[in-house]
Tab-separated table of C-alpha atoms in Angstrom:
chain	number	residue	atom	x	y	z
J	9	MET	CA	0.360	-0.208	-0.261
J	10	LYS	CA	1.542	3.387	-1.247
J	11	LEU	CA	0.774	6.042	1.734
J	12	SER	CA	1.232	9.804	1.163
J	13	GLY	CA	4.650	10.968	0.438
J	14	GLY	CA	6.238	8.067	-1.144
J	15	MET	CA	5.630	5.481	1.760
J	16	THR	CA	5.360	1.749	1.350
J	17	LEU	CA	3.169	0.107	4.006
J	18	ILE	CA	4.116	-3.566	4.179
J	19	VAL	CA	0.825	-5.205	5.547
J	20	VAL	CA	0.237	-9.500	5.898
J	21	GLY	CA	-3.718	-9.287	6.779
J	22	ALA	CA	-4.760	-6.434	9.474
J	23	PHE	CA	-4.566	-8.546	12.165
J	24	CYS	CA	-2.821	-11.746	13.203
J	25	ALA	CA	-3.306	-13.778	15.955
J	26	THR	CA	-0.615	-14.880	17.956
J	27	THR	CA	0.459	-16.050	21.262
J	28	ALA	CA	-1.123	-15.041	24.426
J	29	GLY	CA	-4.153	-13.958	22.515
J	30	ALA	CA	-2.360	-10.909	21.524
J	31	GLU	CA	-2.894	-9.405	17.763
J	32	ARG	CA	-0.549	-8.080	15.683
J	33	MET	CA	-1.304	-5.113	14.338
J	34	GLU	CA	-0.626	-2.201	11.230
J	35	PRO	CA	2.575	-0.333	12.099
J	36	LEU	CA	0.997	3.182	11.796
J	37	ARG	CA	-1.867	2.159	14.651
J	38	ILE	CA	1.476	1.024	17.012
J	39	LEU	CA	3.019	4.301	16.598
J	40	GLN	CA	-0.406	6.390	17.224
J	41	GLU	CA	-0.836	4.772	20.192
J	42	TYR	CA	3.406	5.655	21.193
J	43	THR	CA	2.806	9.423	20.238
J	44	LYS	CA	-0.361	9.502	22.634
J	45	THR	CA	1.608	8.069	25.476
J	46	ARG	CA	4.622	10.029	24.204
J	47	GLU	CA	2.783	13.196	24.020
J	48	ALA	CA	0.692	12.631	27.529
J	49	THR	CA	3.669	12.476	29.520
J	50	GLN	CA	6.161	15.296	26.962
J	51	ARG	CA	5.272	17.964	29.555
J	52	HIS	CA	7.454	17.040	32.678
J	53	ILE	CA	10.324	18.039	35.286
J	54	VAL	CA	12.761	15.476	35.291
J	55	GLU	CA	15.674	14.662	37.364
J	56	SER	CA	18.103	11.850	36.082
J	57	GLU	CA	21.614	10.369	36.028
J	58	GLU	CA	23.689	9.289	33.589
J	59	LEU	CA	27.505	7.135	33.241
J	60	ARG	CA	29.197	6.802	30.303
J	61	GLU	CA	31.601	4.517	29.567
J	62	ASN	CA	33.488	5.327	25.914
J	63	THR	CA	36.101	3.863	24.374
J	64	ASP	CA	38.083	5.051	21.103
J	65	THR	CA	40.249	2.641	19.144
J	66	ALA	CA	42.234	6.201	18.001
J	67	PHE	CA	43.408	6.636	21.911
J	68	GLY	CA	44.714	2.950	23.058
J	69	ALA	CA	40.644	1.512	23.502
J	70	VAL	CA	41.329	2.507	26.990
J	71	SER	CA	38.036	3.337	28.642
J	72	ARG	CA	36.680	7.063	30.255
J	73	TRP	CA	34.392	7.177	32.532
J	74	GLU	CA	31.488	9.890	32.627
J	75	ARG	CA	29.171	10.793	35.389
J	76	ARG	CA	26.547	13.022	34.576
J	77	ARG	CA	22.707	14.810	36.305
J	78	TYR	CA	20.481	16.068	34.753
J	79	SER	CA	18.145	18.340	35.098
J	80	LEU	CA	14.874	19.287	32.773
J	81	MET	CA	11.941	21.264	32.709
J	82	THR	CA	9.924	21.390	29.212
J	83	ASP	CA	6.130	21.891	28.545
J	84	GLY	CA	6.413	19.949	25.085
J	85	ASP	CA	8.441	22.950	23.400
J	86	ARG	CA	10.356	25.453	25.966
J	87	VAL	CA	13.477	23.783	27.388
J	88	ASP	CA	15.135	24.589	30.933
J	89	LEU	CA	18.103	21.683	30.535
J	90	THR	CA	20.909	21.714	33.183
J	91	ALA	CA	23.819	18.764	32.582
J	92	VAL	CA	26.647	18.340	35.681
J	93	THR	CA	29.579	16.163	33.882
J	94	GLU	CA	31.965	14.855	35.917
J	95	ASP	CA	35.466	12.564	34.788
J	96	ILE	CA	35.216	9.910	36.674
J	97	VAL	CA	37.745	6.925	37.590
J	98	TYR	CA	38.096	3.690	39.654
J	99	ASP	CA	40.048	2.319	42.237
J	100	GLN	CA	41.155	-1.043	42.682
J	101	ASP	CA	38.304	-1.688	44.673
J	102	GLY	CA	36.117	-0.502	42.798
J	103	ALA	CA	34.533	2.750	44.077
J	104	MET	CA	34.050	5.373	42.237
J	105	HIS	CA	36.338	8.903	42.594
J	106	VAL	CA	36.121	12.096	40.821
J	107	ARG	CA	38.527	13.570	38.617
J	108	GLY	CA	39.156	17.044	38.712
J	109	ASN	CA	35.981	19.651	38.323
J	110	ALA	CA	32.855	19.370	37.416
J	111	VAL	CA	31.403	21.277	34.616
J	112	THR	CA	28.112	22.980	34.166
J	113	ARG	CA	26.236	23.987	31.365
J	114	SER	CA	22.725	25.625	31.262
J	115	ALA	CA	20.581	25.826	28.754
J	116	ILE	CA	17.516	27.289	28.096
J	117	TRP	CA	14.792	27.784	24.797
J	118	ASP	CA	12.030	29.723	26.085
J	119	GLY	CA	9.629	30.208	22.578
J	120	THR	CA	12.094	33.076	21.593
J	121	THR	CA	16.020	33.083	22.516
J	122	TRP	CA	18.081	30.416	23.410
J	123	SER	CA	20.959	30.686	25.320
J	124	VAL	CA	24.002	27.988	26.674
J	125	TYR	CA	25.750	29.142	29.755
J	126	THR	CA	29.052	27.078	30.862
J	127	SER	CA	30.674	27.200	34.447
J	128	VAL	CA	34.156	26.452	32.040
J	129	GLY	CA	36.713	29.491	32.459
J	130	GLY	CA	34.908	31.790	34.611
J	131	GLY	CA	31.725	31.437	33.229
J	132	SER	CA	29.767	32.533	29.463
J	133	ALA	CA	26.799	32.247	27.856
J	134	SER	CA	26.003	32.585	23.918
J	135	MET	CA	22.503	33.244	22.480
J	136	SER	CA	20.797	33.048	19.601
J	137	ASN	CA	16.741	33.275	18.086
J	138	HIS	CA	17.266	30.456	16.189
J	139	GLY	CA	15.211	27.765	17.524
J	140	ARG	CA	16.575	25.151	15.909
J	141	LYS	CA	19.611	25.082	17.970
J	142	LYS	CA	18.021	23.704	21.015
J	143	ASP	CA	16.791	20.569	19.026
J	144	HIS	CA	20.460	19.812	18.007
J	145	TYR	CA	21.725	20.726	21.609
J	146	VAL	CA	18.997	18.084	23.572
J	147	ALA	CA	19.789	15.623	20.919
J	148	GLY	CA	23.413	15.638	21.711
J	149	ALA	CA	23.817	16.923	25.222
J	150	TYR	CA	20.446	15.525	27.053
J	151	GLY	CA	21.063	11.948	27.780
J	152	GLY	CA	18.076	11.517	28.968
J	153	ALA	CA	16.132	12.223	25.296
J	154	CYS	CA	16.383	8.488	24.517
J	155	LEU	CA	13.575	7.817	27.060
J	156	ASP	CA	11.477	11.009	25.463
J	157	GLY	CA	11.698	9.391	22.409
J	158	ILE	CA	14.338	10.827	20.364
J	159	LEU	CA	17.190	8.211	19.704
J	160	PRO	CA	20.868	8.486	19.721
J	161	GLY	CA	21.338	10.620	16.373
J	162	ASP	CA	18.099	12.310	15.783
J	163	MET	CA	17.093	15.117	16.830
J	164	ARG	CA	12.811	14.927	16.730
J	165	PRO	CA	10.860	11.667	18.155
J	166	VAL	CA	11.207	8.528	16.680
J	167	ASP	CA	7.578	8.305	15.662
J	168	THR	CA	7.515	11.023	13.517
J	169	ILE	CA	10.323	10.123	11.752
J	170	LEU	CA	8.959	6.348	10.998
J	171	LYS	CA	5.377	8.452	9.981
J	172	GLY	CA	7.620	9.231	7.182
J	173	ALA	CA	9.365	6.540	6.440
J	174	ASP	CA	10.311	5.297	3.173
J	175	SER	CA	9.308	1.729	3.660
J	176	ILE	CA	7.599	0.151	7.132
J	177	SER	CA	6.371	-3.244	8.631
J	178	VAL	CA	5.710	-5.032	11.047
J	179	ARG	CA	7.260	-8.464	11.656
J	180	GLU	CA	4.777	-11.820	11.800
J	181	GLN	CA	5.304	-12.759	15.508
J	182	LEU	CA	5.012	-10.601	18.366
J	183	GLU	CA	8.783	-11.013	20.232
J	184	PRO	CA	8.608	-10.956	24.202
J	185	VAL	CA	11.364	-8.605	25.467
J	186	ASN	CA	11.617	-8.862	29.689
J	187	GLY	CA	8.791	-11.618	28.870
J	188	ILE	CA	5.995	-8.842	27.159
J	189	PRO	CA	4.737	-9.696	24.114
J	190	CYS	CA	6.139	-6.481	21.693
J	191	GLN	CA	5.042	-5.311	18.588
J	192	VAL	CA	7.953	-5.731	16.241
J	193	ILE	CA	8.293	-2.489	13.432
J	194	VAL	CA	10.992	-2.193	10.826
J	195	ALA	CA	11.955	0.506	8.522
J	196	THR	CA	13.801	2.459	6.053
J	197	THR	CA	13.593	6.214	6.943
J	198	ALA	CA	15.493	9.108	5.895
J	199	ASN	CA	17.268	8.975	8.913
J	200	GLY	CA	18.623	5.050	9.069
J	201	ARG	CA	17.588	1.558	9.446
J	202	TYR	CA	14.869	1.251	12.373
J	203	THR	CA	13.855	-1.672	14.562
J	204	LEU	CA	11.256	-1.026	17.590
J	205	TRP	CA	9.722	-2.876	19.833
J	206	ILE	CA	6.810	-2.143	21.574
J	207	ASP	CA	5.566	-3.117	24.557
J	208	PRO	CA	1.920	-3.064	24.580
J	209	GLU	CA	1.538	-3.894	28.160
J	210	HIS	CA	2.804	-0.593	29.567
J	211	GLY	CA	1.712	2.418	26.985
J	212	TYR	CA	2.748	1.212	23.793
J	213	ASN	CA	6.680	2.485	25.124
J	214	ILE	CA	9.734	1.221	23.273
J	215	SER	CA	11.033	-1.429	24.983
J	216	ARG	CA	14.353	-1.910	22.857
J	217	ALA	CA	15.031	-0.065	19.791
J	218	GLU	CA	18.313	-0.711	16.595
J	219	LEU	CA	19.329	2.007	14.505
J	220	THR	CA	21.852	2.030	12.164
J	221	LYS	CA	22.458	5.062	9.758
J	222	LYS	CA	24.740	4.900	6.540
J	223	GLY	CA	26.346	6.793	3.288
J	224	ASN	CA	23.093	9.819	3.434
J	225	ASP	CA	21.044	8.940	6.644
J	226	LEU	CA	20.712	12.008	8.543
J	227	TYR	CA	22.853	12.025	11.533
J	228	LEU	CA	21.966	15.332	13.827
J	229	GLY	CA	20.747	16.934	10.734
J	230	GLU	CA	23.657	15.637	8.360
J	231	ALA	CA	24.786	12.656	6.265
J	232	THR	CA	26.421	9.876	8.737
J	233	GLU	CA	28.744	9.631	5.958
J	234	HIS	CA	31.471	12.655	6.629
J	235	VAL	CA	34.957	13.640	6.220
J	236	PHE	CA	35.973	16.099	8.871
J	237	LYS	CA	37.692	19.277	8.613
J	238	SER	CA	41.199	19.071	9.688
J	239	LEU	CA	42.901	20.673	13.065
J	240	PRO	CA	43.919	24.453	12.475
J	241	ALA	CA	47.322	24.957	12.855
J	242	GLY	CA	49.286	24.768	15.854
J	243	VAL	CA	47.477	21.632	17.503
J	244	ARG	CA	49.316	18.989	18.483
J	245	PRO	CA	50.498	16.571	16.780
J	246	ALA	CA	49.544	13.628	18.370
J	247	MET	CA	46.106	14.800	18.637
J	248	SER	CA	46.297	15.643	15.058
J	249	ALA	CA	47.530	12.163	13.928
J	250	ASN	CA	44.988	10.414	15.714
J	251	ARG	CA	41.937	12.070	15.150
J	252	PRO	CA	39.317	10.192	12.078
J	253	LYS	CA	39.500	11.331	8.699
J	254	THR	CA	36.479	10.346	8.179
J	255	ARG	CA	33.080	8.433	9.518
J	256	GLU	CA	30.589	5.661	7.403
J	257	GLU	CA	28.431	4.229	9.825
J	258	PHE	CA	26.589	4.754	13.113
J	259	SER	CA	23.939	2.337	15.140
J	260	VAL	CA	22.414	2.201	18.520
J	261	VAL	CA	21.668	-0.572	20.598
J	262	LEU	CA	18.538	0.862	23.262
J	263	ASP	CA	18.141	-2.191	26.059
J	264	ASP	CA	17.008	-3.394	29.246
J	265	VAL	CA	14.593	-0.701	29.862
J	266	ARG	CA	12.260	-0.080	33.106
J	267	PHE	CA	9.042	1.481	33.298
J	268	GLU	CA	6.684	2.998	36.099
J	269	ARG	CA	3.118	3.753	36.502
J	270	ILE	CA	3.127	7.382	36.942
J	271	ASP	CA	-0.197	9.625	37.311
J	272	GLY	CA	-2.130	6.608	35.854
J	273	LEU	CA	0.534	6.609	32.982
J	274	TRP	CA	3.837	3.931	32.056
J	275	VAL	CA	6.789	5.647	31.985
J	276	PRO	CA	10.076	4.920	31.257
J	277	ILE	CA	11.949	5.552	33.687
J	278	GLU	CA	16.003	3.564	33.299
J	279	VAL	CA	17.358	2.149	29.806
J	280	ARG	CA	21.137	1.376	28.432
J	281	ILE	CA	22.247	1.968	25.413
J	282	GLN	CA	25.344	1.419	23.618
J	283	MET	CA	26.104	3.534	20.671
J	284	ALA	CA	29.294	2.734	17.993
J	285	THR	CA	30.476	4.876	15.505
J	286	LYS	CA	33.424	3.430	12.186
J	287	PHE	CA	35.340	5.788	11.568
J	288	ASP	CA	38.030	5.723	8.993
J	289	GLY	CA	36.637	2.638	6.767
J	290	GLY	CA	36.196	0.660	9.810
J	291	LYS	CA	40.038	1.078	11.468
J	292	LEU	CA	38.889	3.547	13.853
J	293	THR	CA	35.952	2.721	16.516
J	294	ALA	CA	34.289	4.388	19.137
J	295	VAL	CA	32.316	3.152	21.400
J	296	SER	CA	29.714	4.398	24.908
J	297	ARG	CA	28.306	2.582	26.940
J	298	ARG	CA	25.745	4.489	28.661
J	299	HIS	CA	23.354	3.791	31.876
J	300	ILE	CA	20.860	5.898	32.181
J	301	LYS	CA	18.256	6.435	35.090
J	302	ARG	CA	15.516	9.054	36.355
J	303	THR	CA	15.275	9.827	39.686
J	304	HIS	CA	12.837	12.199	39.904
J	305	ILE	CA	9.756	13.105	37.244
J	306	ASP	CA	6.511	15.479	37.789
J	307	LEU	CA	4.417	15.207	35.631
J	308	ASP	CA	1.963	18.290	36.231
J	309	PRO	CA	4.792	20.525	36.818
J	310	ASP	CA	4.508	24.758	38.455
J	311	PHE	CA	6.701	26.031	36.317
J	312	ALA	CA	6.242	29.797	37.257
J	313	ALA	CA	7.043	28.177	40.988
J	314	ALA	CA	10.172	26.309	39.543
J	315	LYS	CA	11.121	29.562	37.942
J	316	ALA	CA	11.676	27.959	34.705
J	317	PHE	CA	12.749	29.420	31.292
J	318	ILE	CA	14.122	32.110	33.151
J	319	ARG	CA	17.547	33.024	32.576
J	320	ASP	CA	20.192	33.912	35.717
J	321	PHE	CA	23.370	34.411	34.435
J	322	PRO	CA	25.929	35.542	37.195
J	323	ASP	CA	26.175	39.351	36.684
J	324	GLY	CA	29.427	40.315	34.989
J	325	THR	CA	29.178	37.024	32.445
J	326	GLU	CA	30.393	37.712	29.297
J	327	VAL	CA	27.557	36.715	26.499
J	328	TYR	CA	27.860	36.363	22.436
J	329	ILE	CA	25.078	36.694	20.500
J	330	GLU	CA	24.705	35.131	16.837
J	331	GLU	CA	22.732	38.000	15.417
J	332	ALA	CA	25.386	40.832	17.064
J	333	PRO	CA	28.489	39.338	15.876
J	334	GLY	CA	31.452	41.047	16.577
J	335	ILE	CA	30.393	42.592	19.737
J	336	LEU	CA	30.548	41.257	23.246
J	337	HIS	CA	28.228	41.632	25.938
J	338	ARG	CA	27.900	41.356	29.698
J	339	TRP	CA	25.080	39.806	31.983
J	340	LYS	CA	23.694	42.651	34.047
J	341	ASP	CA	20.188	43.273	35.996
J	342	GLY	CA	18.730	40.533	33.911
J	343	LYS	CA	19.451	41.081	30.574
J	344	PRO	CA	22.748	41.645	27.810
J	345	GLU	CA	24.435	44.579	27.424
J	346	PRO	CA	26.714	45.913	24.920
J	347	VAL	CA	30.575	46.137	26.100
J	348	ARG	CA	32.887	46.339	23.292
J	349	ARG	CA	33.778	45.210	19.695
J	350	TYR	CA	36.047	41.930	19.073
């Protein structure tokens, strides 16, 4: 069946009886059920923690560990996101220790203006009127985005991507994930090839996902296959020598999802992710293993009481405004004031 936009819908019978009385459903109906759940929970205040193990063969395949703590307030459009990142090491007894100083980044989209504040170097901020920067930043900097339906490498929820798929189908048999029979959707899109295990017993949430991007498949808004620019002169030779020259493939496995029922809705609370990126024809590989857990969630937030979407940079913070290039601003009394040209 051909749908608008050239999408091919592959259905073998509208419904198919399977084990435990479950029925195989049409893919778009499954996605509609998932969209209902996602949109019902998109207005929230969330606190979460993430532990990352990053391994890169370009730098000896030695594991590097990070701990990140997030605070997110969003109404589905506006965003107020704070992330605190710490490098950590483990001693011989397995105890965790923080190495160096934590880095705090705070990003706000209030519906008209985007800003990012970072604590590095005494603190600085950037501002822009382009809302698309929000999508790119949240997708790349917020580990919990996958629990809101935005898979790594994407900039919008997976259901919105799959509804415009080139081809989409549902596997003949339901497949168990954590003992629950799941509908399995397979789709090819401009963003890559997706396989989603949808859990009908937990609000049609995603219980497992696999994603592969190659060639011209979109990765954070650009082609996955990418030639990196050369580093500028003066960069340490060792860093330049180890740096990949091309990216060919990006893949994701999302698994071990745990749900909790909150205010009558099933909400994903915890997940493990493995991401792998292949560079230089497969000679170099970067792998990131991540464990993300929501520690607090409020689905009926009072944004005014939480003072969400309000910038409170420290007075004196240097501010760089995209629409005012070459002019340094400083934050004073809740707004940027021009200081000098640079």
